[in-house]
CSV table of C-alpha atoms and ligand atoms in Angstrom, one decimal:
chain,number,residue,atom,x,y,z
A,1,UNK,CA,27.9,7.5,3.7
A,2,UNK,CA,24.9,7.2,5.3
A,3,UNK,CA,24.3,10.0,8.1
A,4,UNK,CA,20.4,10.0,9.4
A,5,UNK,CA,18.1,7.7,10.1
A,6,UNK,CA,14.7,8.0,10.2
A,7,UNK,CA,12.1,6.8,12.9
A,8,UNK,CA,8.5,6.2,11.8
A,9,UNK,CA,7.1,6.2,15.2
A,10,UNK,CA,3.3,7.8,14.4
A,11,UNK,CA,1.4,4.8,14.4
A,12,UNK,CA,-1.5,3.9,16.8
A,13,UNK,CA,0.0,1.0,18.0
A,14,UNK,CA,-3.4,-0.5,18.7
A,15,UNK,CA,-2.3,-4.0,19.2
A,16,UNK,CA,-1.4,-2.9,22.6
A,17,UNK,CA,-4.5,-1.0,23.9
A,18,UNK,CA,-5.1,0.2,26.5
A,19,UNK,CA,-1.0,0.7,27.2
A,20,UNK,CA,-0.8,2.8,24.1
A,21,UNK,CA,-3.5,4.7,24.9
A,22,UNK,CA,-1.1,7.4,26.5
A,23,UNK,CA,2.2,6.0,25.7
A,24,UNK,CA,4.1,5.2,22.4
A,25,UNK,CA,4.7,2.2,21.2
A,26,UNK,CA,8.2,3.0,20.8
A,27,UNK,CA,8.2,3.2,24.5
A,28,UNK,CA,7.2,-0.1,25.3
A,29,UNK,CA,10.4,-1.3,27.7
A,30,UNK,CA,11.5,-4.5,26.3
A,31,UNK,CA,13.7,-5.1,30.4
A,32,UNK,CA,14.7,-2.0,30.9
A,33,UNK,CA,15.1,0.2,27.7
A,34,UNK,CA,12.5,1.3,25.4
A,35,UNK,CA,12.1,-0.1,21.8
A,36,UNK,CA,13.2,3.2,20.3
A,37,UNK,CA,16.3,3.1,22.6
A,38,UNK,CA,17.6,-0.1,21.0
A,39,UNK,CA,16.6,1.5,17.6
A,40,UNK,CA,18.8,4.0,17.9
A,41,UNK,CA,21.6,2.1,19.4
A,42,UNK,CA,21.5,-0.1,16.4
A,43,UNK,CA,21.8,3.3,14.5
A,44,UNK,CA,24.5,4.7,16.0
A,45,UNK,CA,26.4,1.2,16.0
A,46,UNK,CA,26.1,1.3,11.7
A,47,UNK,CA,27.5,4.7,12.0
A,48,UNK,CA,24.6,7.4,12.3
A,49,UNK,CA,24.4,9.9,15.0
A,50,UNK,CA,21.9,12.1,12.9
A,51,UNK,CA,18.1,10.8,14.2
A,52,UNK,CA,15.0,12.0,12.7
A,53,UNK,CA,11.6,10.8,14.8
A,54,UNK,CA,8.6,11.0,13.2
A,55,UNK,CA,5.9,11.4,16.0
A,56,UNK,CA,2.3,11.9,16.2
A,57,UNK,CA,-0.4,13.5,19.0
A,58,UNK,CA,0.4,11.6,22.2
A,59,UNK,CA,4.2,11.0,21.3
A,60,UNK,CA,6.0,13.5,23.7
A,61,UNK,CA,7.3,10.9,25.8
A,62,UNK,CA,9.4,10.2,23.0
A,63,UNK,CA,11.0,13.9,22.9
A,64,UNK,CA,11.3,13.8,26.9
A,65,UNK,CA,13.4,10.3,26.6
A,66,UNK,CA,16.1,11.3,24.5
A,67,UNK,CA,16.4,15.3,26.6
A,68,UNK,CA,18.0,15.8,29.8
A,69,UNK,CA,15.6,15.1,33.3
A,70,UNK,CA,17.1,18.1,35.5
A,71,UNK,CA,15.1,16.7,38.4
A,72,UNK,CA,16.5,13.6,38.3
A,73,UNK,CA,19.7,14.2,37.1
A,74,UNK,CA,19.7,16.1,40.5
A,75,UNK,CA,18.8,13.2,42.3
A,76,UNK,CA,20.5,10.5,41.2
A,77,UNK,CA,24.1,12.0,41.3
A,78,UNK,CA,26.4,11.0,43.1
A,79,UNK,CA,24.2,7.7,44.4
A,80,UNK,CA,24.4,4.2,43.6
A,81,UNK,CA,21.7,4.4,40.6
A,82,UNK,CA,23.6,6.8,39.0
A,83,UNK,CA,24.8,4.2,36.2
A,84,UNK,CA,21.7,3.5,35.7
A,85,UNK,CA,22.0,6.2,33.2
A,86,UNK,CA,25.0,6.0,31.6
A,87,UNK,CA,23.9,4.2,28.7
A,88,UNK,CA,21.0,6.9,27.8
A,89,UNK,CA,23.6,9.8,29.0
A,90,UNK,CA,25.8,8.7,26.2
A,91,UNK,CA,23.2,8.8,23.4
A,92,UNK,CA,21.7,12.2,24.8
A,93,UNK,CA,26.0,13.3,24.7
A,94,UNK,CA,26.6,11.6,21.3
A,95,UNK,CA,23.3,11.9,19.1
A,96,UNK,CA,21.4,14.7,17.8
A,97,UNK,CA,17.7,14.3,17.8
A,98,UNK,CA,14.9,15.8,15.4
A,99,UNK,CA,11.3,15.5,15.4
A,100,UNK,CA,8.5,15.9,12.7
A,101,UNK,CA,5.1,14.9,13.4
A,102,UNK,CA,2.7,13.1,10.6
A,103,UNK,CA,-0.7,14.6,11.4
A,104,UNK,CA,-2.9,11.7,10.2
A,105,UNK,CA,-1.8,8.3,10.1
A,106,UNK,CA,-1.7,7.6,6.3
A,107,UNK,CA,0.4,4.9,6.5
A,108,UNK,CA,4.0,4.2,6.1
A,109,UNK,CA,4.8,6.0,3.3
A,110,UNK,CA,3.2,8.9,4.1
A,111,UNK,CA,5.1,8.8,7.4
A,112,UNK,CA,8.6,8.2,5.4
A,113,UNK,CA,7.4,11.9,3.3
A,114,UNK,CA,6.4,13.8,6.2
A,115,UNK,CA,10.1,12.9,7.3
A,116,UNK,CA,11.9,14.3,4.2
A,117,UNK,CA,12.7,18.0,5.6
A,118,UNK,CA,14.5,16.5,8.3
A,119,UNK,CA,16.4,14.5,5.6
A,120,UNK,CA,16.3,16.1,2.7
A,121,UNK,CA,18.7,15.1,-0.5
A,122,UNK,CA,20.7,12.0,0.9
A,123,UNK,CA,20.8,8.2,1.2
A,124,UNK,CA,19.4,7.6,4.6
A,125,UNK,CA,18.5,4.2,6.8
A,126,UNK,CA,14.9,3.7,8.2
A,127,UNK,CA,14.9,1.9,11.3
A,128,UNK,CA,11.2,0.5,12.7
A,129,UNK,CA,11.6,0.3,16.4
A,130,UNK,CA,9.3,-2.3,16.4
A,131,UNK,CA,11.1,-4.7,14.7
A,132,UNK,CA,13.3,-5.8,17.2
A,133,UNK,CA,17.0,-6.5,15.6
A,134,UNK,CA,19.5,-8.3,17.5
A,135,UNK,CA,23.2,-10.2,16.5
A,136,UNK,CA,26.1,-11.2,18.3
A,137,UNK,CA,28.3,-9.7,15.7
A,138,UNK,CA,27.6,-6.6,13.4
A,139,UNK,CA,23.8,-5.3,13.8
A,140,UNK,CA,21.2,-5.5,11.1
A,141,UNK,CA,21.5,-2.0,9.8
A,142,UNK,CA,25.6,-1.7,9.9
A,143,UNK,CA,25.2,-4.8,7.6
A,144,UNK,CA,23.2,-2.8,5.6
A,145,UNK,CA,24.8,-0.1,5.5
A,146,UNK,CA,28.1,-1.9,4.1
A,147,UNK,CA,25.9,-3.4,0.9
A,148,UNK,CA,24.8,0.2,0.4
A,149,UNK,CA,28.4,1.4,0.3
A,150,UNK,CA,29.2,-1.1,-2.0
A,151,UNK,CA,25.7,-1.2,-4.3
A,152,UNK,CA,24.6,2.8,-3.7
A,153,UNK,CA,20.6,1.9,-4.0
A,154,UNK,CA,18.1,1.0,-2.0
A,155,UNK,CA,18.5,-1.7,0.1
A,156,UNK,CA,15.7,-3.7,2.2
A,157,UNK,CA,16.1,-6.6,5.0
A,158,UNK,CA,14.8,-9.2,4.2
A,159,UNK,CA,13.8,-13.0,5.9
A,160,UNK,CA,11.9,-15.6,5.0
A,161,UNK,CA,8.4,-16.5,6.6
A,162,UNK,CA,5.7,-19.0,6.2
A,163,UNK,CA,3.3,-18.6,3.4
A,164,UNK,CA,0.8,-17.9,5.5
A,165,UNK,CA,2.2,-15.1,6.9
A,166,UNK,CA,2.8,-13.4,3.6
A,167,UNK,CA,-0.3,-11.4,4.2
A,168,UNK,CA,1.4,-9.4,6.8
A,169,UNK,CA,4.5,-8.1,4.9
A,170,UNK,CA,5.9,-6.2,1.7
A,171,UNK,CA,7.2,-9.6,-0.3
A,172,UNK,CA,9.6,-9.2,-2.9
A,173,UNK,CA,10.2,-10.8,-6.0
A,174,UNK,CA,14.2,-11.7,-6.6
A,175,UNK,CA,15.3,-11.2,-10.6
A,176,UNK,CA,18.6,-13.2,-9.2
A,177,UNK,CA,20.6,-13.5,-6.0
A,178,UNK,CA,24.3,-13.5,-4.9
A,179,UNK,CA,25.0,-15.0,-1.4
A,180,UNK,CA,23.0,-12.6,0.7
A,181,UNK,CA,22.3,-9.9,-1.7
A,182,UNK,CA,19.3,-10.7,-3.9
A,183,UNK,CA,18.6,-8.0,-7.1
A,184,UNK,CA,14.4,-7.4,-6.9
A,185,UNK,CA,12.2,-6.9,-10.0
A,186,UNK,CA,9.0,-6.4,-8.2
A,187,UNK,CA,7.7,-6.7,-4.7
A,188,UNK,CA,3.6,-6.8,-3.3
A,189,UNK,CA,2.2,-5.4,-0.7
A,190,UNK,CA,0.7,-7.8,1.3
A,191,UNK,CA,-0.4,-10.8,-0.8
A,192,UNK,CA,-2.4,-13.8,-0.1
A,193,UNK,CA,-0.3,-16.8,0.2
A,194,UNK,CA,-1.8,-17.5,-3.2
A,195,UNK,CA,-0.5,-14.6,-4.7
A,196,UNK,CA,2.7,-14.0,-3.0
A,197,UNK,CA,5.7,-14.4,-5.7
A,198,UNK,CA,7.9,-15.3,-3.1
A,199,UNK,CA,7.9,-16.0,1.2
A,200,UNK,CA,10.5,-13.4,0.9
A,201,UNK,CA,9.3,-10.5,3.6
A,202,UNK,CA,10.5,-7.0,3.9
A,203,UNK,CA,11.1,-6.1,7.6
A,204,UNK,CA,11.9,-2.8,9.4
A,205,UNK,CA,15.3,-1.8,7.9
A,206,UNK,CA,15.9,0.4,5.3
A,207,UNK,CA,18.4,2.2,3.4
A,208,UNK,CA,16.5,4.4,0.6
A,209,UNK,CA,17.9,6.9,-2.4
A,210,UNK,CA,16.1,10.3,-1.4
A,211,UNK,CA,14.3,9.9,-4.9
A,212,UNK,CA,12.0,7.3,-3.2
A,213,UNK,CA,10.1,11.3,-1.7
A,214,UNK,CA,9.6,12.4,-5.4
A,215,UNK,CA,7.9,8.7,-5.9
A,216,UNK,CA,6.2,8.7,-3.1
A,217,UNK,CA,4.5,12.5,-3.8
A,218,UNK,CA,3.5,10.5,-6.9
A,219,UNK,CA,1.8,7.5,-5.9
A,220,UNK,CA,-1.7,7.2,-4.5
A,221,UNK,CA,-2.8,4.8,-1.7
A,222,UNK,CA,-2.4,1.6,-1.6
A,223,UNK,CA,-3.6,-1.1,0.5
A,224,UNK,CA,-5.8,-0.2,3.1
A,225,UNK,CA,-6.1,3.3,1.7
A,226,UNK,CA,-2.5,3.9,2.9
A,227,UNK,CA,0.5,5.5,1.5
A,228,UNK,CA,2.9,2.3,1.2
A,229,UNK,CA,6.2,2.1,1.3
A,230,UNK,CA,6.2,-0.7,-1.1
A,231,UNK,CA,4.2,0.6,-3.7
A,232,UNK,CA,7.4,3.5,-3.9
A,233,UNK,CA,10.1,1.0,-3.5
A,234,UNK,CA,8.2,-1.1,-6.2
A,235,UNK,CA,8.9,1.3,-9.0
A,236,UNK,CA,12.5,1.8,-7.8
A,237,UNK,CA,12.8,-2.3,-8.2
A,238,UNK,CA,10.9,-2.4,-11.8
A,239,UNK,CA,14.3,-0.3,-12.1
A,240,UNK,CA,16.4,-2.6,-11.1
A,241,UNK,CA,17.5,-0.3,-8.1
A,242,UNK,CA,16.5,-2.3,-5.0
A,243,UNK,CA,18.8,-4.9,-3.3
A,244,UNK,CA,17.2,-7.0,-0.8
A,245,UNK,CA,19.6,-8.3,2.0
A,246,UNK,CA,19.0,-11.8,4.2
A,247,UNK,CA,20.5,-10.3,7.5
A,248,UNK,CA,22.5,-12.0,9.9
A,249,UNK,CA,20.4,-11.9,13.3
A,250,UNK,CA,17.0,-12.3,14.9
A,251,UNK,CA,14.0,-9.8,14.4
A,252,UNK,CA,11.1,-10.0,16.9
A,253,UNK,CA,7.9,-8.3,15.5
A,254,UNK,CA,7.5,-6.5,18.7
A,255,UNK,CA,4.5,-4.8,17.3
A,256,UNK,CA,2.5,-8.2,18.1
A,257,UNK,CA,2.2,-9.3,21.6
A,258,UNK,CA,4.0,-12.9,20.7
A,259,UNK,CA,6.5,-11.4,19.4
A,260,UNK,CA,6.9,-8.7,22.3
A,261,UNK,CA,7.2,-11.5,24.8
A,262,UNK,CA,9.4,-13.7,22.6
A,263,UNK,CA,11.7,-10.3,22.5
A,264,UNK,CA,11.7,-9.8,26.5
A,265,UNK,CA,12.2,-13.7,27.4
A,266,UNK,CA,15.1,-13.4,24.9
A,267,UNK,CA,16.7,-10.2,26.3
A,268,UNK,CA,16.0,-11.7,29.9
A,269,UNK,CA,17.9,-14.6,29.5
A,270,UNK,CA,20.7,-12.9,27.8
A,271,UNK,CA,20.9,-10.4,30.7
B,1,UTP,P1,2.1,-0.7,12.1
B,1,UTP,O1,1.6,-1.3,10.9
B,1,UTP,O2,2.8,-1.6,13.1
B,1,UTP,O3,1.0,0.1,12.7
B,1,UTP,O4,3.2,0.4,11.6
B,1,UTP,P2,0.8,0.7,14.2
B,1,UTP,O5,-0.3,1.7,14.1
B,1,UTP,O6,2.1,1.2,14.7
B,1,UTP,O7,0.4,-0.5,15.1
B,1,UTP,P3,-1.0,-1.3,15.2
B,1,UTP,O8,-1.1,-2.2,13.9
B,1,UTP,O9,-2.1,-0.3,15.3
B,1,UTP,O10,-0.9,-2.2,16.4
B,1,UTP,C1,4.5,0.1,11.3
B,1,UTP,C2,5.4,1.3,11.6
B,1,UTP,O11,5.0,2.4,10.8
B,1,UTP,C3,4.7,3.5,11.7
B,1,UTP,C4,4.4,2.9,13.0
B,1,UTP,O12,4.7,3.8,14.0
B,1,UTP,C5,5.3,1.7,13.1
B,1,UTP,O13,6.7,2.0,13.4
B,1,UTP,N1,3.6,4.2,11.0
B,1,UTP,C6,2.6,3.6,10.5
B,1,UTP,C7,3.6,5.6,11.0
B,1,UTP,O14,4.6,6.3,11.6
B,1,UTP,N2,2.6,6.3,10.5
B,1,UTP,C8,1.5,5.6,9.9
B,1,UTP,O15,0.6,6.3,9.4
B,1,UTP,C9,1.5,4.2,9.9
């Protein structure tokens, strides 16, 4: 059963300067909720009400979202806006929230580590708010979540992109595929179209063994002179202990500004 998820949320976010110059990312209101918000909605819909946020200096906001407002609570009760709440009152009533902070931003993995005491010896999901996650039916992560039940090893969401995007993900390479569920022997950080061994991308969902922290104490940086996820994962796949799994849904990389506008069009017309 899988019971936490974890929220790497220290990252600069620099694609968005000046906005995240004082606020997160993660806070970036795609209509009316934050990116973080649908995070965790997506995690609490696959089960989890345990969420672990790894923040960094300038992050607080994050904190203050997920706590009660006194003042406002004041203000608003009783009036007309009052349900403009209800869906943040009932994550506030029905989650439990923990924060680490990462120090220096060394990357992904390094993130992922800094997050283990608030994990410590159990499966767990990683969610990227980010990566925007949508689907009529069950969500990204609760589809995950049921191949992990099943499989009990890592698992990664995957989707295909064009070759000349391979350069911006983890791509995997399959050993053999069932439906969905595709086994990995090895996976790059990322490649040049040339060397990419698949178009096979790893996006912001993850359910990881908690031996991926001993593996990642081991490793040293990777590309970009970051800790990377991948690199970890990689040795788990040589393994044959990775399971990639081609979700149902739409992601929107709302870490780009395309993709961020893509994401809000989407949730406007759906409104
Ligand atoms: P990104 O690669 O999108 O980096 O991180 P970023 O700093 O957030 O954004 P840009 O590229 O400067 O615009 C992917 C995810 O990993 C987290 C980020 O918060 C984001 O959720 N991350 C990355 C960390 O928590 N720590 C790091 O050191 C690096």
């Amino acid at each position: 059963m899988i019971k936490k998820c974890l929220f790497p949320a220290a990252g600069y976010g620099t694609r968005f300067l000046p906005a995240t110059k004082s606020l997160p990312k993660e806070m970036l209101p795609i209509i009316t909720k934050p990116l973080i918000h649908y995070g965790v909605e997506e995690a609490m819909e696959a089960g989890i009400r345990n969420m672990a946020i790894v923040t960094g200096r300038g992050k607080r906001a994050l904190e203050d979202y997920f706590d009660i407002s006194y003042e406002l609570e004041h203000q608003i009760k009783g009036s007309s806006k009052e349900p403009l709440l209800k869906e943040i009152r009932h994550i506030q009533n029905s989650c439990i929230f923990t924060y680490i902070r990462q120090k220096e931003m060394r990357g992904l993995g390094d993130a992922i580590l800094k997050g283990e005491p608030l994990i410590g010896a159990e499966a767990f999901a990683v969610i990227l708010a980010d990566d925007l996650c949508v689907n009529d039916d069950d969500g990204v992560l609760k589809q995950m979540v049921k191949v992990y039940n099943k499989h009990k090893c890592s698992v990664v969401a995957v989707m295909e992109v064009p070759y000349e995007e391979t350069h911006k993900y983890g791509i995997i390479k399959a050993s053999s595929q069932n439906g969905n569920i595709i086994k990995i022997a090895d996976m790059v950080e990322k490649p040049s179209n040339e060397n990419a061994p698949s178009n096979l991308a790893i996006i912001g969902r993850y359910i990881l063994t908690p031996d991926i922290f001993d593996i990642l104490r081991f490793i040293k940086a990777g590309v970009n002179g970051e800790l990377q996820i991948t690199d970890a994962l990689k040795i788990q796949a040589n393994e044959g202990r990775v399971l990639g799994y081609k979700f149902d849904g739409i992601r929107f990389d709302c870490g780009s500004i395309e993709g961020f506008v893509k994401a809000t069009n989407y949730m406007y017309n759906k409104s």
